[in-house]
Short mmCIF file of C-alpha atoms and ligand atoms in Angstrom, two decimals:
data_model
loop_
_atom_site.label_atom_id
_atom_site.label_comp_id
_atom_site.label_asym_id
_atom_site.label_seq_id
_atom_site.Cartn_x
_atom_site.Cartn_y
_atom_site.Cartn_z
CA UNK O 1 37.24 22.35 27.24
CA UNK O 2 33.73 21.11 26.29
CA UNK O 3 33.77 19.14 22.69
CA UNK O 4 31.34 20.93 20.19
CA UNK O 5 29.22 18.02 18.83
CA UNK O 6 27.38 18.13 15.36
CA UNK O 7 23.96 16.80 15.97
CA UNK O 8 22.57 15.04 13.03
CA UNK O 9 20.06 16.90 11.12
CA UNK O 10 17.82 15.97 8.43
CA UNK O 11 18.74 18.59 6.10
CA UNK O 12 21.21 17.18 2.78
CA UNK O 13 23.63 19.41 1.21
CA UNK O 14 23.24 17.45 -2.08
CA UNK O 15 20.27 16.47 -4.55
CA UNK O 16 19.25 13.08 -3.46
CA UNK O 17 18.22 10.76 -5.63
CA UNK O 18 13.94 9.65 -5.17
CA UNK O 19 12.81 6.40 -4.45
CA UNK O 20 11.85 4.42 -7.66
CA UNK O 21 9.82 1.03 -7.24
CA UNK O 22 10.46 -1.81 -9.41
CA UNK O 23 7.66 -3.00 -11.11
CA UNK O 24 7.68 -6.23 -9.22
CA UNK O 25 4.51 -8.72 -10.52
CA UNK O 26 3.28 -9.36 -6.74
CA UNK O 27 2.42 -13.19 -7.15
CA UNK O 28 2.96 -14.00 -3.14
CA UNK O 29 0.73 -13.47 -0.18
CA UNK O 30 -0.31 -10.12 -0.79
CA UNK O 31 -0.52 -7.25 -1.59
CA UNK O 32 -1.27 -8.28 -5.09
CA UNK O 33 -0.28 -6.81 -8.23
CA UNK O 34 -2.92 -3.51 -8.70
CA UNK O 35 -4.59 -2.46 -11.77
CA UNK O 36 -3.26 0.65 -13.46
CA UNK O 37 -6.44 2.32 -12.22
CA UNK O 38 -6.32 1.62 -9.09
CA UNK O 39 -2.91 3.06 -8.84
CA UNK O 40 -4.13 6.41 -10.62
CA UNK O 41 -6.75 7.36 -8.57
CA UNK O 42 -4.14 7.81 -5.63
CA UNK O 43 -3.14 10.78 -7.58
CA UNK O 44 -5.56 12.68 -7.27
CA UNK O 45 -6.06 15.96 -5.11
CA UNK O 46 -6.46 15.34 -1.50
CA UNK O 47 -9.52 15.93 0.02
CA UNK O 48 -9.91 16.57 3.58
CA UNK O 49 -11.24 13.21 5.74
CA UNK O 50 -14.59 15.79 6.53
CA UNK O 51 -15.21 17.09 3.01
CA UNK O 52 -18.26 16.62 2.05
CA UNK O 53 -17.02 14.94 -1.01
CA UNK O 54 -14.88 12.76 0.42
CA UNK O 55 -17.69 11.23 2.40
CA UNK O 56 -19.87 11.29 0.10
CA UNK O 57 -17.16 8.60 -1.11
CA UNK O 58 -17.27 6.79 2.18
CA UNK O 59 -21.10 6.12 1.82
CA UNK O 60 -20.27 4.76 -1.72
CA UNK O 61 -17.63 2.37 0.01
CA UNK O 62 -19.69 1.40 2.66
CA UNK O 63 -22.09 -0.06 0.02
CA UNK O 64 -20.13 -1.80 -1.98
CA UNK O 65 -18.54 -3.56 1.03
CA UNK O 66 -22.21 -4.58 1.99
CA UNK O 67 -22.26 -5.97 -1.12
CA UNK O 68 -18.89 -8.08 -0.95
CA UNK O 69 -19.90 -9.05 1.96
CA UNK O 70 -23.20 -10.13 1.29
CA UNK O 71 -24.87 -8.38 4.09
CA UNK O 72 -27.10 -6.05 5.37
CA UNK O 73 -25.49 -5.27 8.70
CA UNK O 74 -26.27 -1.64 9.61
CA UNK O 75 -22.93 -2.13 10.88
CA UNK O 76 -20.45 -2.41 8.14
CA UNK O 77 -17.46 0.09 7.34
CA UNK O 78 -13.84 0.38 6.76
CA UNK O 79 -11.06 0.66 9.38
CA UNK O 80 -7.90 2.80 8.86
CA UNK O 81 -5.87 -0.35 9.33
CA UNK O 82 -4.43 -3.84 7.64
CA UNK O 83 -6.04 -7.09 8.33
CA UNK O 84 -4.42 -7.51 11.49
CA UNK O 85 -6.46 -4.02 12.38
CA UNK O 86 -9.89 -5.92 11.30
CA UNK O 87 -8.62 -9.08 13.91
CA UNK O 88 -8.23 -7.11 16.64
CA UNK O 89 -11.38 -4.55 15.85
CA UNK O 90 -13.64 -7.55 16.14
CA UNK O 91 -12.25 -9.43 18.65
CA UNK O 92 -11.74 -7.31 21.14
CA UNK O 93 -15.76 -6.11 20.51
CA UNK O 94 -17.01 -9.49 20.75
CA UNK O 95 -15.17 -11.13 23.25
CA UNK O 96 -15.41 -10.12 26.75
CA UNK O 97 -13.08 -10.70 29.53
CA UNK O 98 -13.73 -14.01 31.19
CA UNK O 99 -16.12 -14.91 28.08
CA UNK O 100 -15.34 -19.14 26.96
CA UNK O 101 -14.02 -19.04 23.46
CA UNK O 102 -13.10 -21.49 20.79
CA UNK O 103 -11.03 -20.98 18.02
CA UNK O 104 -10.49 -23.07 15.04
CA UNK O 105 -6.15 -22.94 14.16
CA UNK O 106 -5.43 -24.09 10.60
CA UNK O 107 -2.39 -22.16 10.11
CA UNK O 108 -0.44 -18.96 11.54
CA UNK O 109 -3.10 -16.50 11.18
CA UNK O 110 -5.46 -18.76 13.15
CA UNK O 111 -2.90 -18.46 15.95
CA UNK O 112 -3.13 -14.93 15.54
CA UNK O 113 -6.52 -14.96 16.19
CA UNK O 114 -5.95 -17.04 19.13
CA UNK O 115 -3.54 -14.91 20.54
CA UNK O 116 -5.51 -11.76 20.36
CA UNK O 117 -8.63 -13.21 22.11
CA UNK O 118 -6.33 -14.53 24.77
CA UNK O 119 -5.08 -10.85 24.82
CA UNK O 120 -8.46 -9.50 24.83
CA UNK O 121 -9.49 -11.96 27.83
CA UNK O 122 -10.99 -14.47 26.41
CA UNK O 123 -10.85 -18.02 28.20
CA UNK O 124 -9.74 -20.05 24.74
CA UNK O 125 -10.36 -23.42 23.59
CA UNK O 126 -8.13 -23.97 20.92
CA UNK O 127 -9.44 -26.48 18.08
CA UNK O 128 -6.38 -27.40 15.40
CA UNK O 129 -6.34 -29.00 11.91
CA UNK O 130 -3.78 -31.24 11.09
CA UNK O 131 -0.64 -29.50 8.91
CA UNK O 132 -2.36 -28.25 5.16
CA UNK O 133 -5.55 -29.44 6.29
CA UNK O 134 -8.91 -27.77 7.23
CA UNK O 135 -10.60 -28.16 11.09
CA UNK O 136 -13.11 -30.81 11.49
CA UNK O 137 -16.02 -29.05 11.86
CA UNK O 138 -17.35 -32.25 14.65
CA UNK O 139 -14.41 -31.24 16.68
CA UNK O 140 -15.03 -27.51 16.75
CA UNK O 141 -19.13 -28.16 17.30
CA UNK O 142 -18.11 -30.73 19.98
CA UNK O 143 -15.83 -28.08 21.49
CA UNK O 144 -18.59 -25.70 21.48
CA UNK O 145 -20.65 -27.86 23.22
CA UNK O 146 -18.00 -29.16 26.05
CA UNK O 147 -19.03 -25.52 27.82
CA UNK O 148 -21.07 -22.21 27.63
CA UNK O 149 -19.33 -20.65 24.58
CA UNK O 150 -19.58 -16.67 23.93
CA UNK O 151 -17.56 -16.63 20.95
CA UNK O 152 -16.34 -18.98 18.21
CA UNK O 153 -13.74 -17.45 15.63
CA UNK O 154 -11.93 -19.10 12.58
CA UNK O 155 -9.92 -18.19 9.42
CA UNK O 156 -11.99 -18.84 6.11
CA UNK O 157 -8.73 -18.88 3.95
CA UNK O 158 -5.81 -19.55 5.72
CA UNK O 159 -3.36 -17.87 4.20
CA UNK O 160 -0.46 -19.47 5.42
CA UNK O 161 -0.99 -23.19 4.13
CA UNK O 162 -3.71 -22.29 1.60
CA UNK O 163 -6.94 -23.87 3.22
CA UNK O 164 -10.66 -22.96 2.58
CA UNK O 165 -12.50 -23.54 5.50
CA UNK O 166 -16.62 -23.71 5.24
CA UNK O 167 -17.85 -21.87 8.01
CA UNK O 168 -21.43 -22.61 7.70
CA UNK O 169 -21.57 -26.17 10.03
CA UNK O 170 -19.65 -24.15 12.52
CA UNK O 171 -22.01 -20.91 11.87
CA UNK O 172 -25.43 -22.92 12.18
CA UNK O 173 -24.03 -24.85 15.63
CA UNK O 174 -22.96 -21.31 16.95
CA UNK O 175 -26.39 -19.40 16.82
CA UNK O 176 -28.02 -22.83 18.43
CA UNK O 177 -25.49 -22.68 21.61
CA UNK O 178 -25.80 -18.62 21.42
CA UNK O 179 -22.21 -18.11 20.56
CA UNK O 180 -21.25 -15.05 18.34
CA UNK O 181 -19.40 -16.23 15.32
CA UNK O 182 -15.98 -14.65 13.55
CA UNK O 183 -15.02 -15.18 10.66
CA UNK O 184 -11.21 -13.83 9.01
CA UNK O 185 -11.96 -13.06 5.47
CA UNK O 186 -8.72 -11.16 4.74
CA UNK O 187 -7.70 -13.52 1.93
CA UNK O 188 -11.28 -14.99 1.34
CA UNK O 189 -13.09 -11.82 0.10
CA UNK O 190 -13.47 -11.01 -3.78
CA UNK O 191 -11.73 -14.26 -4.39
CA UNK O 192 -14.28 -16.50 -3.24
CA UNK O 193 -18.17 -16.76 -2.29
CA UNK O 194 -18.25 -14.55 0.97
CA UNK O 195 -22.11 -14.29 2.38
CA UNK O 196 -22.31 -13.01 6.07
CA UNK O 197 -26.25 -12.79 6.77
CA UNK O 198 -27.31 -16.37 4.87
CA UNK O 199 -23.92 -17.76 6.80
CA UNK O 200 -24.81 -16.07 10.14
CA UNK O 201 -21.67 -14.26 10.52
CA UNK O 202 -21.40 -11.82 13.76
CA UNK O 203 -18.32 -10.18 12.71
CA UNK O 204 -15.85 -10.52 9.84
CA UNK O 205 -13.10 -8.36 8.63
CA UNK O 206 -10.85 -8.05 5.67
CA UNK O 207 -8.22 -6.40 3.71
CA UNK O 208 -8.08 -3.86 0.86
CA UNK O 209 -4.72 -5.83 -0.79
CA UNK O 210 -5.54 -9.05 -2.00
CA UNK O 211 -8.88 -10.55 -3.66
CA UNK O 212 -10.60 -6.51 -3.73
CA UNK O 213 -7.21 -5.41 -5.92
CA UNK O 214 -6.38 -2.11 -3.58
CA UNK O 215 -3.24 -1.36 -2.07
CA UNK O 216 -3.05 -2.27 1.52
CA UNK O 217 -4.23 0.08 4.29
CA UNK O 218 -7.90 -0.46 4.68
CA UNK O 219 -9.78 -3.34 6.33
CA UNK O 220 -13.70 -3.31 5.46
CA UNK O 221 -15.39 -4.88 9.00
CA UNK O 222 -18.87 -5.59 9.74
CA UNK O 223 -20.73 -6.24 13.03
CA UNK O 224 -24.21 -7.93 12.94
CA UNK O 225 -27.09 -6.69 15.01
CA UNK O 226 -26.99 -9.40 17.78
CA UNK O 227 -22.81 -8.77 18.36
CA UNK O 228 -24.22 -4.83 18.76
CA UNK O 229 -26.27 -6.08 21.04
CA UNK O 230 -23.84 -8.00 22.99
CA UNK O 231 -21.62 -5.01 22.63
CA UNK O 232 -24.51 -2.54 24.22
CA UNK O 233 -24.89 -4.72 27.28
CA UNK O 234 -21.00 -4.85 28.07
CA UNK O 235 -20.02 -4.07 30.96
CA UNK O 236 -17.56 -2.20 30.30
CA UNK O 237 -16.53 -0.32 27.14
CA UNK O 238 -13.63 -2.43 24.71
CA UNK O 239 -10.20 -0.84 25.63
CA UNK O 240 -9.37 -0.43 22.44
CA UNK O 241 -10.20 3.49 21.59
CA UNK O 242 -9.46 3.24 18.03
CA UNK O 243 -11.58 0.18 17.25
CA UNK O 244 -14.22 1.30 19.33
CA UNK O 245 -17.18 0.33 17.37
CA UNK O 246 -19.27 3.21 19.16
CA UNK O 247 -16.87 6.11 17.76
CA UNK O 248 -16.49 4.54 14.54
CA UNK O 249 -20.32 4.46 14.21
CA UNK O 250 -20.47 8.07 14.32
CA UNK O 251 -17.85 8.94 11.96
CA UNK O 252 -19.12 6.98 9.65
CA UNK O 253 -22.97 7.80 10.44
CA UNK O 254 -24.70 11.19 9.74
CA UNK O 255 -23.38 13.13 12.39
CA UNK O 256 -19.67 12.85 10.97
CA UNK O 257 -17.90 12.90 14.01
CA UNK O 258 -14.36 13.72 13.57
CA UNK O 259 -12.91 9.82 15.15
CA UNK O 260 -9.54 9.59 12.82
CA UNK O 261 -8.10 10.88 9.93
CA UNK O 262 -8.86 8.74 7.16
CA UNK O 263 -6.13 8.16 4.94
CA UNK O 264 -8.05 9.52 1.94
CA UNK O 265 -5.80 8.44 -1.04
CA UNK O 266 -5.81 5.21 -0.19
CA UNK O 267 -9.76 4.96 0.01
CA UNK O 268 -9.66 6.62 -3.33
CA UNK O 269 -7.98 3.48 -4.61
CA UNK O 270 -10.02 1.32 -2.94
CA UNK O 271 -13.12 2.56 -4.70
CA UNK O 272 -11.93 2.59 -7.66
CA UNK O 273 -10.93 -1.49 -6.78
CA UNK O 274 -14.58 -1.80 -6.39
CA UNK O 275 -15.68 -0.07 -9.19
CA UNK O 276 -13.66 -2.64 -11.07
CA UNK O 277 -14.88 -5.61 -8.70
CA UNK O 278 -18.91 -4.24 -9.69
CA UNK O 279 -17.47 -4.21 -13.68
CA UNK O 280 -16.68 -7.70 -13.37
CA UNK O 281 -19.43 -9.06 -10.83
CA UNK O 282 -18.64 -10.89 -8.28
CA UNK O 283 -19.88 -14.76 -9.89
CA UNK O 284 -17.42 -13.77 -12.62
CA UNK O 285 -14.72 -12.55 -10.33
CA UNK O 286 -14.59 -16.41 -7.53
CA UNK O 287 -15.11 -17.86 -11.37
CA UNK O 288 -11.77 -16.40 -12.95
CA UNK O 289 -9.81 -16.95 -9.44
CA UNK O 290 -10.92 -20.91 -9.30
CA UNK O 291 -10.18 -21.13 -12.76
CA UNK O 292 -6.48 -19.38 -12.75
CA UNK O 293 -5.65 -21.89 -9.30
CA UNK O 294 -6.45 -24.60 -11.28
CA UNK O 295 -4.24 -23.81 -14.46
CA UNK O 296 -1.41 -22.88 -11.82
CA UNK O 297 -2.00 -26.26 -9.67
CA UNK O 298 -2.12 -28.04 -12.86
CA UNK O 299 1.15 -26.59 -14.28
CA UNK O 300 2.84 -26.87 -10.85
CA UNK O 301 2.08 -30.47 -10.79
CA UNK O 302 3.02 -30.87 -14.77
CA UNK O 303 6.63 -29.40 -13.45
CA UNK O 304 6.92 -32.16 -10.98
CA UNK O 305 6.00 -30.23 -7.83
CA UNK O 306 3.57 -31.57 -4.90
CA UNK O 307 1.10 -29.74 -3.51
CA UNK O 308 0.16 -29.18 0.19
CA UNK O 309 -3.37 -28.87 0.36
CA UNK O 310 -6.05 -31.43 -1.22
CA UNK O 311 -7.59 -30.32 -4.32
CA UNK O 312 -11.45 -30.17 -2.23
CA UNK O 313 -9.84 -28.20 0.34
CA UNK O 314 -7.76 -25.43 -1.75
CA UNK O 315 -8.52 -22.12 -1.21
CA UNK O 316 -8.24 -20.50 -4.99
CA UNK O 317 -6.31 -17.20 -4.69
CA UNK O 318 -3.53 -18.95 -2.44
CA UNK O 319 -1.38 -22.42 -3.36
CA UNK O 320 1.13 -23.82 -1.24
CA UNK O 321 3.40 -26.21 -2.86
CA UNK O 322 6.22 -27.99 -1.36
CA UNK O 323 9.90 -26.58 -1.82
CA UNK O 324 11.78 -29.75 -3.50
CA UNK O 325 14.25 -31.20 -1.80
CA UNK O 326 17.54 -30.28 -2.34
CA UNK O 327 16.49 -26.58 -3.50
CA UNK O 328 17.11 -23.64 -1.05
CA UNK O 329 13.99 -21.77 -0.64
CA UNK O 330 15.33 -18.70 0.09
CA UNK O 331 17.47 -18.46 -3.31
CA UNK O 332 14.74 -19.75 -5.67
CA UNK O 333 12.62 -16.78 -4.53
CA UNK O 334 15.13 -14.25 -4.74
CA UNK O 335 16.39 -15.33 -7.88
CA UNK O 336 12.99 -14.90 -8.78
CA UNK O 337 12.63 -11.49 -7.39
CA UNK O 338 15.71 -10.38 -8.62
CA UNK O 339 15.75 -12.19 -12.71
CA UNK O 340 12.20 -12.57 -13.15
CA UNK O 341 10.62 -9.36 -11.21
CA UNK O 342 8.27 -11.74 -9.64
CA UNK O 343 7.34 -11.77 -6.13
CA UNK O 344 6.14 -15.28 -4.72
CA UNK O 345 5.87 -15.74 -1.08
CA UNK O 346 7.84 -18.07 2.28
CA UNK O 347 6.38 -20.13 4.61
CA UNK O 348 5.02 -19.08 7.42
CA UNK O 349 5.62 -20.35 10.90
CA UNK O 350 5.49 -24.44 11.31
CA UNK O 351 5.75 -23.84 7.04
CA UNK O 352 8.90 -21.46 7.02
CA UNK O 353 11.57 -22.91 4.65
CA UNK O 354 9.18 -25.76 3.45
CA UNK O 355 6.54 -24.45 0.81
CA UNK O 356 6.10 -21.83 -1.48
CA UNK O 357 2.63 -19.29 -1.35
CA UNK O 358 1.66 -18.33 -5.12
CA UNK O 359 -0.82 -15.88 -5.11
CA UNK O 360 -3.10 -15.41 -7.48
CA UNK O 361 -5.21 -12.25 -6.09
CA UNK O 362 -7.74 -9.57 -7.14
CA UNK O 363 -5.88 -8.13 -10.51
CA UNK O 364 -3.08 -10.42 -10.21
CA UNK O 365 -5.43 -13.79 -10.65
CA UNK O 366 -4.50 -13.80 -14.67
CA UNK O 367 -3.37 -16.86 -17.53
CA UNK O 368 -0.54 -14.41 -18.56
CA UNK O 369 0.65 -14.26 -14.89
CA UNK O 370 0.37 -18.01 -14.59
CA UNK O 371 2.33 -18.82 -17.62
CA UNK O 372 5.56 -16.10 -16.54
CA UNK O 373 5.39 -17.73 -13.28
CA UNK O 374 6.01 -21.55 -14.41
CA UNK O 375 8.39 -20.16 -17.42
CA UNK O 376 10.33 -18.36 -14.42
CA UNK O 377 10.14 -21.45 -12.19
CA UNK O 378 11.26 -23.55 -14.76
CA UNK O 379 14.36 -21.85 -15.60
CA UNK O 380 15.21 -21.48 -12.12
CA UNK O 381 14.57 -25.06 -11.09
CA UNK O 382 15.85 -26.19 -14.47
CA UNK O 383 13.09 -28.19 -15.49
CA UNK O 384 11.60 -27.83 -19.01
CA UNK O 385 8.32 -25.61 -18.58
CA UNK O 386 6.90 -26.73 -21.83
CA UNK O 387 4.44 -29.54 -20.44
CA UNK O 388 3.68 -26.99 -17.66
CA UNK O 389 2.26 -24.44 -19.77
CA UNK O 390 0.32 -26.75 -22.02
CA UNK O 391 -1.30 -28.31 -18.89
CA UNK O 392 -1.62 -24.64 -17.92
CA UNK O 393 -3.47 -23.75 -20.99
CA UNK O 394 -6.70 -22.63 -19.47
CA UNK O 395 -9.01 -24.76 -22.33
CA UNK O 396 -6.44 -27.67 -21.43
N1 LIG T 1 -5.60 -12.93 8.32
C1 LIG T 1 -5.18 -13.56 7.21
C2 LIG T 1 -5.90 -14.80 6.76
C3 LIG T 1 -4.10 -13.07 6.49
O1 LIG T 1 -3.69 -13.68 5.37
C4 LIG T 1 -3.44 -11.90 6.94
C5 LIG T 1 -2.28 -11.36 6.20
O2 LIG T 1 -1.80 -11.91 5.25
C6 LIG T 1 -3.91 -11.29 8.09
C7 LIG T 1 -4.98 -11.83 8.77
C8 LIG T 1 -3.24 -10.06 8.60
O3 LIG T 1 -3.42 -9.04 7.68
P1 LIG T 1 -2.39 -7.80 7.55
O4 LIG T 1 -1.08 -8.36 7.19
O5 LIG T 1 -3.03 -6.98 6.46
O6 LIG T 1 -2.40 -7.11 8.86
#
């Protein structure tokens, strides 16, 4: 006799109950705590990814992101993807197989980049920083030099020890040697100066859910005219069909050639973040996230905590500072979670168990969110916050 088996369905015989968020202040790595806006204009209708109003929406985008960027580039839109989407857009455009690159490491995300141009076939020269520190610039010219470099890629704020690096010494070397330059400005853009054409930037991608204030989902890319060029005279097409710059182009171009299917709430939020980055300006915006850093550094430091990265060298939406010794990591942040509602962020590779990332992103980059941070931390490290927030004080 053959055993009648029940296969499972996906069909409930009771009400179930709907998923309800906390309202968790995101203070970590991102994505960072949104504006009330932004998270109403995902409720509105859906529009299909063809409508004319919907791209009428897209060419609005597009020209704000030219903006952020600081660029002209014919060549600028916004990829159905996260930042990791942007990495692997532009450097599996610019690199070809065979093609010498180097690649300044700071941190984990410059591995990533590492790792995807080795994927892509690129024949990498790896250039690394010391722990918390930003690459030499002489060692990543004098790398580009050794040998007949196509491409040269690096990580403006490393997001995993909290590093600024100045691309511009690299930049200027590059376009002398005739290497195409990459730059990662997933954590960098909206938070900090971010100009592409006077930099000489070839290709750089971002995020929609840090410094810009949008939920995640989008990364905003742009490809100047001489890494078109390059990618005209390939050989062969990129493998990639989804990041191929050729079928974006003509989605996003007059023609409006069905490519993907945009996901169209989430661009509605992310205009809306840039209506709010236009309200502010940009000067205003870097000016309020270097400000906020330095309140937080200075009432991190005030509560007896070290920092990882040297003041010249901090990137100012992201701080790294040193878990104590003798506290568990892991319990401090989901106390924090858990008491507080606040979200800070882990280490990250080489860093895991040994720092703390405080974010302090896009909406989230606030005095108020400062001060409930170092009131939280104090309770939890039971330390007395009160020196903390007066050092905090942003007129202090
Ligand atoms: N590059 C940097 C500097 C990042 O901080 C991140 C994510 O935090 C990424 C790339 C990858 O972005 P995503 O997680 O959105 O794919």
């Amino acid at each position: 006799m053959t055993e009648s088996r029940q296969e499972p369905v996906l069909a409930s015989t009771s009400p179930r109950q709907p998923f309800v968020a906390d309202d968790v202040l995101l203070l970590g790595p991102g994505p960072s705590t949104v504006s009330t806006r932004v998270r109403e204009a995902m409720l509105q209708p859906l529009l299909g990814h063809l409508d004319p109003q919907f791209t009428a929406l897209m060419d609005r985008v597009q020209d704000d992101v030219r903006l952020a960027f600081a660029t002209a580039h014919p060549f600028t839109l916004v990829l159905p993807a996260t930042g990791t989407g942007g990495m692997e857009a532009t450097l599996s455009t610019t690199i070809e197989p065979g093609d010498r690159v180097v690649v300044a490491v700071s941190g984990y995300f410059g591995e990533r980049m590492r790792d995807i141009a080795t994927r892509v076939g690129g024949d990498v020269v790896e250039v690394r920083a010391e722990p918390g520190r930003a690459v030499e610039a002489d060692a990543v010219i004098a790398a580009m030099r050794a040998g007949p470099t196509r491409v040269v890629a690096m990580v403006h704020a490393e997001t995993s020890t909290g590093v600024l690096q100045d691309p511009l010494p690299i930049a200027l070397v590059a376009r002398e040697v005739g290497a195409l330059v990459v730059l990662d400005c997933v954590t960098s853009l909206g938070g900090v100066a971010v100009e592409l054409d006077a930099w000489g930037i070839d290709a750089a991608y971002s995020c929609s859910q840090k410094c810009l204030g949008a939920p995640p989902g989008l990364s905003p890319v742009s490809l100047s005219p001489r890494a078109e060029r390059k990618l005209a005279a390939r050989a062969r097409h990129p493998s990639s069909f989804y990041f191929d710059p050729a079928l974006l182009a003509a989605y996003w171009g007059p023609q409006r050639l069905y490519h993907h299917t945009a996901p169209v709430s989430t661009f509605y939020a992310l205009a809306a973040a840039l209506d709010e980055v236009a309200a502010e300006g940009l000067p205003a915006r870097w000016a309020r996230h270097r400000e906020v850093a330095q309140a937080l550094a200075r009432g991190l430091e005030a509560l007896g905590l070290v920092l990882l990265v040297p003041p010249q060298q901090r990137a100012p939406m992201l701080t790294t500072v040193l878990v104590p010794e003798e506290t568990d990591d892991a319990a401090v942040r989901a106390r924090l979670r858990q008491r507080h509602r606040i979200e800070v962020g882990g280490g990250l590779g080489a860093l895991r168990g040994r720092v703390w990332r405080v974010g302090l992103m896009g909406h989230g980059a606030r005095p108020a969110h400062v001060e409930r941070l170092l009131v939280a931390l104090g309770e939890e490290l039971q330390r007395d916050p009160a020196d903390a927030l007066a050092a905090a004080r942003l007129d202090g």
